[in-house]
């Protein structure tokens, strides 16, 4: 697929915004669940319930899961680097550092993806405009969350490295996941396969390490957060994820981490009666500028010269 074929269209941008809302909510849901459930148990419930949900949907719409060992090997690879590793690192990291700092560190994901995609793909090359766009977008994330969140840098270094490690895992999984388009596997089936593989991988770890049957029964709020995390932020989100990945590539897809703080702010305004501050408008403007630089089309329209008629 050529680089021009990986451009984001109107539908892809709409889906990317929706994905940012779904994943923006996941930080809130995890923040609620970690008060009563340990990290691996949360991840196991997240992917297990998502897998059950997607299998029901697959059955209802008449799709079939593949049986070929090579496809399931790819599902397990994707499940490991896209779910088990980053989910566990993020949940563990959030138990040690503030969510604002975690969000900023998570926003490094597109920067990692730009480098990984440049090294391992032929059609997602690093360009000056993309580098500038990602830098501007990252600055916008810091503006929105607030530079004060960076005051925790240097404390709980292991937790901060865990969040950065999750971003690096997402970068590699974005490049790895492009193979499912070449295998002609629909996004719905890919999403189901990878969360199923993730469940098989993480459940034994949760059972051995955390022994969740010995935990006190969690409250209704925790269960509501777990189900929302599984159905909205995982099952539905990964259907959208693989749809965008197949069409637009890893670098464009993982721009979603710039939009997640914007979604979180706007959700807070809409449902929690929070107020927009000047830093939020400045941050959103920088993120918008960064996305335009990465996309490239507005820049080309501004620099396009009119050819005189003969």
PDB file of C-alpha atoms in Angstrom:
ATOM      1  CA  UNK A   1       0.000   0.000   0.000  1.00  0.00           C
ATOM      2  CA  UNK A   2       1.457   3.360  -0.990  1.00  0.00           C
ATOM      3  CA  UNK A   3       1.862   6.259   1.452  1.00  0.00           C
ATOM      4  CA  UNK A   4      -0.848   8.210  -0.375  1.00  0.00           C
ATOM      5  CA  UNK A   5      -3.235   5.307   0.186  1.00  0.00           C
ATOM      6  CA  UNK A   6      -2.755   5.716   3.949  1.00  0.00           C
ATOM      7  CA  UNK A   7      -4.286   9.196   4.106  1.00  0.00           C
ATOM      8  CA  UNK A   8      -7.017   9.860   6.646  1.00  0.00           C
ATOM      9  CA  UNK A   9     -10.410  10.558   5.108  1.00  0.00           C
ATOM     10  CA  UNK A  10     -13.423  12.168   6.757  1.00  0.00           C
ATOM     11  CA  UNK A  11     -14.707   8.814   8.012  1.00  0.00           C
ATOM     12  CA  UNK A  12     -11.325   7.879   9.488  1.00  0.00           C
ATOM     13  CA  UNK A  13     -11.049  11.213  11.328  1.00  0.00           C
ATOM     14  CA  UNK A  14     -14.575  10.728  12.707  1.00  0.00           C
ATOM     15  CA  UNK A  15     -13.730   7.212  13.876  1.00  0.00           C
ATOM     16  CA  UNK A  16     -10.465   8.460  15.399  1.00  0.00           C
ATOM     17  CA  UNK A  17     -12.370  11.034  17.459  1.00  0.00           C
ATOM     18  CA  UNK A  18     -14.850   8.358  18.583  1.00  0.00           C
ATOM     19  CA  UNK A  19     -11.946   6.077  19.514  1.00  0.00           C
ATOM     20  CA  UNK A  20     -10.394   8.870  21.579  1.00  0.00           C
ATOM     21  CA  UNK A  21     -13.650   9.197  23.530  1.00  0.00           C
ATOM     22  CA  UNK A  22     -13.801   5.446  24.181  1.00  0.00           C
ATOM     23  CA  UNK A  23     -10.172   5.226  25.251  1.00  0.00           C
ATOM     24  CA  UNK A  24     -10.336   8.512  27.158  1.00  0.00           C
ATOM     25  CA  UNK A  25     -13.046   6.932  29.282  1.00  0.00           C
ATOM     26  CA  UNK A  26     -10.838   3.925  29.987  1.00  0.00           C
ATOM     27  CA  UNK A  27      -8.536   5.985  32.240  1.00  0.00           C
ATOM     28  CA  UNK A  28     -11.558   6.948  34.339  1.00  0.00           C
ATOM     29  CA  UNK A  29     -12.889   3.371  34.480  1.00  0.00           C
ATOM     30  CA  UNK A  30      -9.480   1.996  35.472  1.00  0.00           C
ATOM     31  CA  UNK A  31      -9.138   4.747  38.084  1.00  0.00           C
ATOM     32  CA  UNK A  32     -12.377   3.540  39.699  1.00  0.00           C
ATOM     33  CA  UNK A  33     -11.597  -0.184  39.453  1.00  0.00           C
ATOM     34  CA  UNK A  34      -8.069  -0.048  40.931  1.00  0.00           C
ATOM     35  CA  UNK A  35      -9.515   0.898  44.329  1.00  0.00           C
ATOM     36  CA  UNK A  36     -10.986  -2.594  44.722  1.00  0.00           C
ATOM     37  CA  UNK A  37      -9.306  -4.862  42.161  1.00  0.00           C
ATOM     38  CA  UNK A  38      -5.608  -5.614  41.467  1.00  0.00           C
ATOM     39  CA  UNK A  39      -4.054  -4.870  38.034  1.00  0.00           C
ATOM     40  CA  UNK A  40      -3.947  -8.306  36.372  1.00  0.00           C
ATOM     41  CA  UNK A  41      -7.496  -9.082  37.510  1.00  0.00           C
ATOM     42  CA  UNK A  42      -8.757  -5.849  35.938  1.00  0.00           C
ATOM     43  CA  UNK A  43      -6.992  -6.666  32.669  1.00  0.00           C
ATOM     44  CA  UNK A  44      -8.313 -10.246  32.688  1.00  0.00           C
ATOM     45  CA  UNK A  45     -11.883  -9.057  33.233  1.00  0.00           C
ATOM     46  CA  UNK A  46     -11.457  -6.338  30.615  1.00  0.00           C
ATOM     47  CA  UNK A  47     -10.335  -8.615  27.788  1.00  0.00           C
ATOM     48  CA  UNK A  48     -12.393 -11.641  28.882  1.00  0.00           C
ATOM     49  CA  UNK A  49     -15.699  -9.768  28.942  1.00  0.00           C
ATOM     50  CA  UNK A  50     -14.766  -8.008  25.691  1.00  0.00           C
ATOM     51  CA  UNK A  51     -14.084 -11.372  24.038  1.00  0.00           C
ATOM     52  CA  UNK A  52     -17.467 -12.744  25.151  1.00  0.00           C
ATOM     53  CA  UNK A  53     -19.215  -9.614  23.868  1.00  0.00           C
ATOM     54  CA  UNK A  54     -17.493  -9.808  20.479  1.00  0.00           C
ATOM     55  CA  UNK A  55     -18.217 -13.537  20.069  1.00  0.00           C
ATOM     56  CA  UNK A  56     -21.920 -12.807  20.568  1.00  0.00           C
ATOM     57  CA  UNK A  57     -21.773  -9.999  17.985  1.00  0.00           C
ATOM     58  CA  UNK A  58     -19.842 -12.186  15.535  1.00  0.00           C
ATOM     59  CA  UNK A  59     -22.482 -14.884  15.874  1.00  0.00           C
ATOM     60  CA  UNK A  60     -25.368 -12.444  15.438  1.00  0.00           C
ATOM     61  CA  UNK A  61     -24.011 -10.893  12.227  1.00  0.00           C
ATOM     62  CA  UNK A  62     -23.031 -14.245  10.709  1.00  0.00           C
ATOM     63  CA  UNK A  63     -19.239 -13.945  10.605  1.00  0.00           C
ATOM     64  CA  UNK A  64     -16.985 -16.938  11.260  1.00  0.00           C
ATOM     65  CA  UNK A  65     -13.772 -17.097  13.219  1.00  0.00           C
ATOM     66  CA  UNK A  66     -10.798 -18.548  11.282  1.00  0.00           C
ATOM     67  CA  UNK A  67      -9.150 -21.856  12.243  1.00  0.00           C
ATOM     68  CA  UNK A  68      -5.767 -21.542  10.512  1.00  0.00           C
ATOM     69  CA  UNK A  69      -2.894 -21.856  13.041  1.00  0.00           C
ATOM     70  CA  UNK A  70      -0.915 -19.033  11.370  1.00  0.00           C
ATOM     71  CA  UNK A  71      -3.822 -16.623  11.894  1.00  0.00           C
ATOM     72  CA  UNK A  72      -4.215 -17.556  15.552  1.00  0.00           C
ATOM     73  CA  UNK A  73      -0.468 -17.227  16.027  1.00  0.00           C
ATOM     74  CA  UNK A  74      -0.815 -13.660  14.733  1.00  0.00           C
ATOM     75  CA  UNK A  75      -3.792 -13.094  17.078  1.00  0.00           C
ATOM     76  CA  UNK A  76      -1.696 -14.236  20.045  1.00  0.00           C
ATOM     77  CA  UNK A  77       1.193 -12.009  18.983  1.00  0.00           C
ATOM     78  CA  UNK A  78      -1.151  -9.035  18.689  1.00  0.00           C
ATOM     79  CA  UNK A  79      -2.872  -9.865  21.958  1.00  0.00           C
ATOM     80  CA  UNK A  80       0.458  -9.985  23.784  1.00  0.00           C
ATOM     81  CA  UNK A  81       1.939  -6.704  22.534  1.00  0.00           C
ATOM     82  CA  UNK A  82      -1.325  -4.761  22.130  1.00  0.00           C
ATOM     83  CA  UNK A  83      -3.280  -5.879  25.201  1.00  0.00           C
ATOM     84  CA  UNK A  84      -1.462  -7.940  27.799  1.00  0.00           C
ATOM     85  CA  UNK A  85       1.737  -5.885  27.981  1.00  0.00           C
ATOM     86  CA  UNK A  86       0.387  -2.290  27.700  1.00  0.00           C
ATOM     87  CA  UNK A  87      -2.812  -2.868  29.705  1.00  0.00           C
ATOM     88  CA  UNK A  88      -0.846  -4.406  32.580  1.00  0.00           C
ATOM     89  CA  UNK A  89       1.805  -1.673  32.506  1.00  0.00           C
ATOM     90  CA  UNK A  90      -0.771   1.152  32.419  1.00  0.00           C
ATOM     91  CA  UNK A  91      -2.932  -0.273  35.212  1.00  0.00           C
ATOM     92  CA  UNK A  92       0.128  -0.895  37.392  1.00  0.00           C
ATOM     93  CA  UNK A  93       1.549   2.529  36.563  1.00  0.00           C
ATOM     94  CA  UNK A  94      -1.721   4.260  37.469  1.00  0.00           C
ATOM     95  CA  UNK A  95      -1.505   2.782  40.961  1.00  0.00           C
ATOM     96  CA  UNK A  96       1.731   4.725  41.562  1.00  0.00           C
ATOM     97  CA  UNK A  97       1.551   8.036  39.630  1.00  0.00           C
ATOM     98  CA  UNK A  98      -1.066  10.722  39.001  1.00  0.00           C
ATOM     99  CA  UNK A  99      -3.383  10.256  36.041  1.00  0.00           C
ATOM    100  CA  UNK A 100      -2.306  13.600  34.530  1.00  0.00           C
ATOM    101  CA  UNK A 101       1.325  12.548  34.341  1.00  0.00           C
ATOM    102  CA  UNK A 102       0.269   9.128  33.040  1.00  0.00           C
ATOM    103  CA  UNK A 103      -1.700  10.828  30.253  1.00  0.00           C
ATOM    104  CA  UNK A 104       1.271  12.953  29.231  1.00  0.00           C
ATOM    105  CA  UNK A 105       3.600   9.943  29.173  1.00  0.00           C
ATOM    106  CA  UNK A 106       0.986   7.965  27.231  1.00  0.00           C
ATOM    107  CA  UNK A 107       0.907  10.766  24.644  1.00  0.00           C
ATOM    108  CA  UNK A 108       4.455   9.802  23.673  1.00  0.00           C
ATOM    109  CA  UNK A 109       2.931   6.839  21.793  1.00  0.00           C
ATOM    110  CA  UNK A 110       2.723   8.610  18.378  1.00  0.00           C
ATOM    111  CA  UNK A 111       6.368   9.656  18.720  1.00  0.00           C
ATOM    112  CA  UNK A 112       7.395   6.044  19.297  1.00  0.00           C
ATOM    113  CA  UNK A 113       5.133   4.937  16.450  1.00  0.00           C
ATOM    114  CA  UNK A 114       6.682   7.390  14.010  1.00  0.00           C
ATOM    115  CA  UNK A 115      10.126   5.894  14.662  1.00  0.00           C
ATOM    116  CA  UNK A 116       8.980   2.248  14.668  1.00  0.00           C
ATOM    117  CA  UNK A 117       6.899   2.677  11.494  1.00  0.00           C
ATOM    118  CA  UNK A 118       9.798   4.458   9.761  1.00  0.00           C
ATOM    119  CA  UNK A 119      12.125   1.553  10.584  1.00  0.00           C
ATOM    120  CA  UNK A 120       9.787  -1.349   9.841  1.00  0.00           C
ATOM    121  CA  UNK A 121       7.440  -0.204   7.050  1.00  0.00           C
ATOM    122  CA  UNK A 122       7.952   1.052   3.523  1.00  0.00           C
ATOM    123  CA  UNK A 123       4.998   3.453   3.357  1.00  0.00           C
ATOM    124  CA  UNK A 124       4.956   5.246   6.739  1.00  0.00           C
ATOM    125  CA  UNK A 125       8.158   7.238   6.475  1.00  0.00           C
ATOM    126  CA  UNK A 126       9.366   9.943   8.827  1.00  0.00           C
ATOM    127  CA  UNK A 127       9.034  13.400   7.272  1.00  0.00           C
ATOM    128  CA  UNK A 128       9.851  16.877   8.664  1.00  0.00           C
ATOM    129  CA  UNK A 129       6.149  17.771   8.678  1.00  0.00           C
ATOM    130  CA  UNK A 130       5.238  14.633  10.638  1.00  0.00           C
ATOM    131  CA  UNK A 131       8.008  15.183  13.176  1.00  0.00           C
ATOM    132  CA  UNK A 132       6.955  18.815  13.631  1.00  0.00           C
ATOM    133  CA  UNK A 133       3.281  17.839  13.877  1.00  0.00           C
ATOM    134  CA  UNK A 134       3.915  15.218  16.541  1.00  0.00           C
ATOM    135  CA  UNK A 135       6.069  17.623  18.556  1.00  0.00           C
ATOM    136  CA  UNK A 136       3.400  20.347  18.398  1.00  0.00           C
ATOM    137  CA  UNK A 137       0.673  17.846  19.304  1.00  0.00           C
ATOM    138  CA  UNK A 138       2.671  16.575  22.281  1.00  0.00           C
ATOM    139  CA  UNK A 139       3.116  20.166  23.473  1.00  0.00           C
ATOM    140  CA  UNK A 140      -0.657  20.573  23.200  1.00  0.00           C
ATOM    141  CA  UNK A 141      -1.216  17.566  25.464  1.00  0.00           C
ATOM    142  CA  UNK A 142       1.075  19.113  28.086  1.00  0.00           C
ATOM    143  CA  UNK A 143      -0.857  22.427  27.847  1.00  0.00           C
ATOM    144  CA  UNK A 144      -4.223  20.703  28.314  1.00  0.00           C
ATOM    145  CA  UNK A 145      -3.233  18.536  31.255  1.00  0.00           C
ATOM    146  CA  UNK A 146      -1.091  21.306  32.724  1.00  0.00           C
ATOM    147  CA  UNK A 147       2.670  21.646  33.033  1.00  0.00           C
ATOM    148  CA  UNK A 148       2.250  21.106  36.795  1.00  0.00           C
ATOM    149  CA  UNK A 149       1.630  17.425  36.032  1.00  0.00           C
ATOM    150  CA  UNK A 150       5.270  17.189  34.991  1.00  0.00           C
ATOM    151  CA  UNK A 151       6.336  18.018  38.544  1.00  0.00           C
ATOM    152  CA  UNK A 152       6.177  14.306  39.304  1.00  0.00           C
ATOM    153  CA  UNK A 153       8.918  13.539  36.776  1.00  0.00           C
ATOM    154  CA  UNK A 154      11.804  11.869  38.607  1.00  0.00           C
ATOM    155  CA  UNK A 155       9.572  10.295  41.262  1.00  0.00           C
ATOM    156  CA  UNK A 156       8.244   6.749  40.896  1.00  0.00           C
ATOM    157  CA  UNK A 157      10.527   6.271  37.909  1.00  0.00           C
ATOM    158  CA  UNK A 158       9.545   2.616  37.522  1.00  0.00           C
ATOM    159  CA  UNK A 159       5.855   3.553  37.152  1.00  0.00           C
ATOM    160  CA  UNK A 160       6.710   6.259  34.627  1.00  0.00           C
ATOM    161  CA  UNK A 161       8.822   3.793  32.638  1.00  0.00           C
ATOM    162  CA  UNK A 162       5.867   1.394  32.726  1.00  0.00           C
ATOM    163  CA  UNK A 163       3.605   3.969  31.035  1.00  0.00           C
ATOM    164  CA  UNK A 164       6.302   4.741  28.451  1.00  0.00           C
ATOM    165  CA  UNK A 165       6.801   1.005  27.911  1.00  0.00           C
ATOM    166  CA  UNK A 166       3.088   0.673  27.214  1.00  0.00           C
ATOM    167  CA  UNK A 167       3.381   3.396  24.564  1.00  0.00           C
ATOM    168  CA  UNK A 168       6.304   1.578  22.948  1.00  0.00           C
ATOM    169  CA  UNK A 169       4.295  -1.661  22.940  1.00  0.00           C
ATOM    170  CA  UNK A 170       1.402   0.144  21.246  1.00  0.00           C
ATOM    171  CA  UNK A 171       3.821   1.458  18.612  1.00  0.00           C
ATOM    172  CA  UNK A 172       5.039  -2.050  17.744  1.00  0.00           C
ATOM    173  CA  UNK A 173       1.512  -3.488  17.850  1.00  0.00           C
ATOM    174  CA  UNK A 174       0.281  -0.832  15.416  1.00  0.00           C
ATOM    175  CA  UNK A 175       2.892  -1.900  12.886  1.00  0.00           C
ATOM    176  CA  UNK A 176       2.383  -5.617  13.630  1.00  0.00           C
ATOM    177  CA  UNK A 177      -1.407  -5.335  13.251  1.00  0.00           C
ATOM    178  CA  UNK A 178      -1.201  -4.170   9.629  1.00  0.00           C
ATOM    179  CA  UNK A 179      -0.728  -7.810   8.609  1.00  0.00           C
ATOM    180  CA  UNK A 180      -4.406  -8.605   9.248  1.00  0.00           C
ATOM    181  CA  UNK A 181      -5.458  -6.544   6.231  1.00  0.00           C
ATOM    182  CA  UNK A 182      -3.077  -8.575   4.074  1.00  0.00           C
ATOM    183  CA  UNK A 183      -4.671 -11.725   5.501  1.00  0.00           C
ATOM    184  CA  UNK A 184      -8.121 -10.410   4.420  1.00  0.00           C
ATOM    185  CA  UNK A 185      -9.477 -10.664   7.973  1.00  0.00           C
ATOM    186  CA  UNK A 186     -12.360  -8.274   8.786  1.00  0.00           C
ATOM    187  CA  UNK A 187     -11.740  -5.777  11.629  1.00  0.00           C
ATOM    188  CA  UNK A 188     -14.514  -7.367  13.725  1.00  0.00           C
ATOM    189  CA  UNK A 189     -12.884 -10.797  13.487  1.00  0.00           C
ATOM    190  CA  UNK A 190      -9.430  -9.372  14.191  1.00  0.00           C
ATOM    191  CA  UNK A 191     -10.701  -7.570  17.286  1.00  0.00           C
ATOM    192  CA  UNK A 192     -12.362 -10.778  18.528  1.00  0.00           C
ATOM    193  CA  UNK A 193      -9.292 -12.899  17.865  1.00  0.00           C
ATOM    194  CA  UNK A 194      -6.825 -10.636  19.609  1.00  0.00           C
ATOM    195  CA  UNK A 195      -8.890 -10.069  22.783  1.00  0.00           C
ATOM    196  CA  UNK A 196      -9.578 -13.825  22.940  1.00  0.00           C
ATOM    197  CA  UNK A 197      -5.849 -14.529  22.702  1.00  0.00           C
ATOM    198  CA  UNK A 198      -5.219 -11.850  25.339  1.00  0.00           C
ATOM    199  CA  UNK A 199      -7.687 -13.551  27.669  1.00  0.00           C
ATOM    200  CA  UNK A 200      -5.933 -16.906  27.299  1.00  0.00           C
ATOM    201  CA  UNK A 201      -2.617 -15.212  28.103  1.00  0.00           C
ATOM    202  CA  UNK A 202      -3.635 -13.020  31.050  1.00  0.00           C
ATOM    203  CA  UNK A 203      -6.143 -15.162  32.991  1.00  0.00           C
ATOM    204  CA  UNK A 204      -3.537 -17.713  34.227  1.00  0.00           C
ATOM    205  CA  UNK A 205      -1.289 -14.826  35.324  1.00  0.00           C
ATOM    206  CA  UNK A 206      -4.117 -13.171  37.278  1.00  0.00           C
ATOM    207  CA  UNK A 207      -5.071 -16.470  38.914  1.00  0.00           C
ATOM    208  CA  UNK A 208      -1.514 -17.331  39.958  1.00  0.00           C
ATOM    209  CA  UNK A 209      -0.283 -13.894  41.010  1.00  0.00           C
ATOM    210  CA  UNK A 210      -3.356 -12.252  42.522  1.00  0.00           C
ATOM    211  CA  UNK A 211      -5.693 -15.152  43.466  1.00  0.00           C
ATOM    212  CA  UNK A 212      -8.796 -13.021  42.869  1.00  0.00           C
ATOM    213  CA  UNK A 213     -11.150 -15.547  44.496  1.00  0.00           C
ATOM    214  CA  UNK A 214      -9.727 -14.418  47.860  1.00  0.00           C
ATOM    215  CA  UNK A 215     -10.612 -10.759  47.270  1.00  0.00           C
ATOM    216  CA  UNK A 216     -13.570  -9.032  48.869  1.00  0.00           C
ATOM    217  CA  UNK A 217     -16.540  -8.678  46.520  1.00  0.00           C
ATOM    218  CA  UNK A 218     -16.233  -5.370  44.633  1.00  0.00           C
ATOM    219  CA  UNK A 219     -19.029  -2.817  44.767  1.00  0.00           C
ATOM    220  CA  UNK A 220     -21.535  -1.897  42.073  1.00  0.00           C
ATOM    221  CA  UNK A 221     -19.472   1.089  40.919  1.00  0.00           C
ATOM    222  CA  UNK A 222     -16.438  -1.096  40.319  1.00  0.00           C
ATOM    223  CA  UNK A 223     -18.451  -3.646  38.355  1.00  0.00           C
ATOM    224  CA  UNK A 224     -20.044  -0.881  36.272  1.00  0.00           C
ATOM    225  CA  UNK A 225     -16.574   0.464  35.483  1.00  0.00           C
ATOM    226  CA  UNK A 226     -15.284  -3.000  34.556  1.00  0.00           C
ATOM    227  CA  UNK A 227     -18.195  -3.659  32.181  1.00  0.00           C
ATOM    228  CA  UNK A 228     -17.842  -0.212  30.586  1.00  0.00           C
ATOM    229  CA  UNK A 229     -14.101  -0.805  30.255  1.00  0.00           C
ATOM    230  CA  UNK A 230     -14.712  -4.164  28.567  1.00  0.00           C
ATOM    231  CA  UNK A 231     -17.644  -3.377  26.277  1.00  0.00           C
ATOM    232  CA  UNK A 232     -17.020   0.255  25.312  1.00  0.00           C
ATOM    233  CA  UNK A 233     -13.290   0.874  25.794  1.00  0.00           C
ATOM    234  CA  UNK A 234     -12.206  -2.558  24.531  1.00  0.00           C
ATOM    235  CA  UNK A 235     -14.747  -4.445  22.385  1.00  0.00           C
ATOM    236  CA  UNK A 236     -16.178  -1.468  20.478  1.00  0.00           C
ATOM    237  CA  UNK A 237     -12.877   0.430  20.551  1.00  0.00           C
ATOM    238  CA  UNK A 238     -10.927  -2.395  18.900  1.00  0.00           C
ATOM    239  CA  UNK A 239     -13.433  -2.794  16.088  1.00  0.00           C
ATOM    240  CA  UNK A 240     -12.790   0.882  15.299  1.00  0.00           C
ATOM    241  CA  UNK A 241      -9.033   0.488  15.912  1.00  0.00           C
ATOM    242  CA  UNK A 242      -8.573  -2.243  13.321  1.00  0.00           C
ATOM    243  CA  UNK A 243     -10.807  -0.443  10.828  1.00  0.00           C
ATOM    244  CA  UNK A 244      -8.613   2.670  10.989  1.00  0.00           C
ATOM    245  CA  UNK A 245      -5.378   0.654  11.031  1.00  0.00           C
ATOM    246  CA  UNK A 246      -6.330  -1.219   7.855  1.00  0.00           C
ATOM    247  CA  UNK A 247      -7.029   1.997   5.955  1.00  0.00           C
ATOM    248  CA  UNK A 248      -4.765   4.667   7.441  1.00  0.00           C
ATOM    249  CA  UNK A 249      -1.746   2.913   8.959  1.00  0.00           C
ATOM    250  CA  UNK A 250      -0.159   2.875  12.416  1.00  0.00           C
ATOM    251  CA  UNK A 251       1.185   6.440  12.564  1.00  0.00           C
ATOM    252  CA  UNK A 252      -2.191   8.005  11.744  1.00  0.00           C
ATOM    253  CA  UNK A 253      -4.067   5.610  14.027  1.00  0.00           C
ATOM    254  CA  UNK A 254      -1.997   6.303  17.132  1.00  0.00           C
ATOM    255  CA  UNK A 255      -2.581  10.035  16.829  1.00  0.00           C
ATOM    256  CA  UNK A 256      -5.578   9.062  18.959  1.00  0.00           C
ATOM    257  CA  UNK A 257      -3.420   9.488  22.068  1.00  0.00           C
ATOM    258  CA  UNK A 258      -3.247  13.232  21.342  1.00  0.00           C
ATOM    259  CA  UNK A 259      -7.041  13.383  21.165  1.00  0.00           C
ATOM    260  CA  UNK A 260      -7.690  11.397  24.356  1.00  0.00           C
ATOM    261  CA  UNK A 261      -6.982  14.360  26.711  1.00  0.00           C
ATOM    262  CA  UNK A 262      -9.225  16.575  24.561  1.00  0.00           C
ATOM    263  CA  UNK A 263     -12.030  14.028  24.833  1.00  0.00           C
ATOM    264  CA  UNK A 264     -11.517  13.738  28.587  1.00  0.00           C
ATOM    265  CA  UNK A 265     -11.762  17.526  29.019  1.00  0.00           C
ATOM    266  CA  UNK A 266     -14.890  17.825  26.856  1.00  0.00           C
ATOM    267  CA  UNK A 267     -16.549  14.859  28.607  1.00  0.00           C
ATOM    268  CA  UNK A 268     -15.856  16.571  31.928  1.00  0.00           C
ATOM    269  CA  UNK A 269     -17.477  19.766  30.669  1.00  0.00           C
ATOM    270  CA  UNK A 270     -20.486  17.892  29.289  1.00  0.00           C
ATOM    271  CA  UNK A 271     -21.189  15.521  32.177  1.00  0.00           C
ATOM    272  CA  UNK A 272     -19.287  16.737  35.256  1.00  0.00           C
ATOM    273  CA  UNK A 273     -19.946  20.497  34.859  1.00  0.00           C
ATOM    274  CA  UNK A 274     -16.224  21.237  34.685  1.00  0.00           C
ATOM    275  CA  UNK A 275     -15.034  24.550  33.241  1.00  0.00           C
ATOM    276  CA  UNK A 276     -12.854  25.123  30.203  1.00  0.00           C
ATOM    277  CA  UNK A 277      -9.751  27.143  31.034  1.00  0.00           C
ATOM    278  CA  UNK A 278      -7.493  29.162  28.691  1.00  0.00           C
ATOM    279  CA  UNK A 279      -4.867  26.400  28.839  1.00  0.00           C
ATOM    280  CA  UNK A 280      -7.432  23.952  27.445  1.00  0.00           C
ATOM    281  CA  UNK A 281      -8.136  26.142  24.419  1.00  0.00           C
ATOM    282  CA  UNK A 282      -4.391  26.664  23.859  1.00  0.00           C
ATOM    283  CA  UNK A 283      -3.738  22.947  24.132  1.00  0.00           C
ATOM    284  CA  UNK A 284      -6.560  22.014  21.762  1.00  0.00           C
ATOM    285  CA  UNK A 285      -5.314  24.569  19.243  1.00  0.00           C
ATOM    286  CA  UNK A 286      -1.811  23.101  19.371  1.00  0.00           C
ATOM    287  CA  UNK A 287      -3.151  19.566  19.002  1.00  0.00           C
ATOM    288  CA  UNK A 288      -5.248  20.649  16.017  1.00  0.00           C
ATOM    289  CA  UNK A 289      -2.214  22.287  14.421  1.00  0.00           C
ATOM    290  CA  UNK A 290      -0.138  19.180  15.061  1.00  0.00           C
ATOM    291  CA  UNK A 291      -2.748  16.920  13.487  1.00  0.00           C
ATOM    292  CA  UNK A 292      -2.921  19.172  10.418  1.00  0.00           C
ATOM    293  CA  UNK A 293       0.860  19.027  10.036  1.00  0.00           C
ATOM    294  CA  UNK A 294       0.856  15.236  10.259  1.00  0.00           C
ATOM    295  CA  UNK A 295      -2.069  14.926   7.844  1.00  0.00           C
ATOM    296  CA  UNK A 296      -0.368  17.290   5.384  1.00  0.00           C
ATOM    297  CA  UNK A 297      -3.377  18.259   3.284  1.00  0.00           C
ATOM    298  CA  UNK A 298      -4.012  21.731   4.795  1.00  0.00           C
ATOM    299  CA  UNK A 299      -0.329  22.553   4.320  1.00  0.00           C
ATOM    300  CA  UNK A 300      -0.447  21.455   0.693  1.00  0.00           C
ATOM    301  CA  UNK A 301      -3.545  23.577   0.074  1.00  0.00           C
ATOM    302  CA  UNK A 302      -1.793  26.649   1.488  1.00  0.00           C
ATOM    303  CA  UNK A 303       1.354  26.116  -0.562  1.00  0.00           C
ATOM    304  CA  UNK A 304      -0.321  25.049  -3.796  1.00  0.00           C
ATOM    305  CA  UNK A 305       0.308  27.519  -6.594  1.00  0.00           C
ATOM    306  CA  UNK A 306      -2.176  28.148  -9.351  1.00  0.00           C
ATOM    307  CA  UNK A 307      -0.942  27.136 -12.762  1.00  0.00           C
ATOM    308  CA  UNK A 308      -1.627  29.959 -15.274  1.00  0.00           C
ATOM    309  CA  UNK A 309      -3.763  29.012 -18.209  1.00  0.00           C
ATOM    310  CA  UNK A 310      -2.151  29.162 -21.649  1.00  0.00           C
TER     311      UNK A 310
END
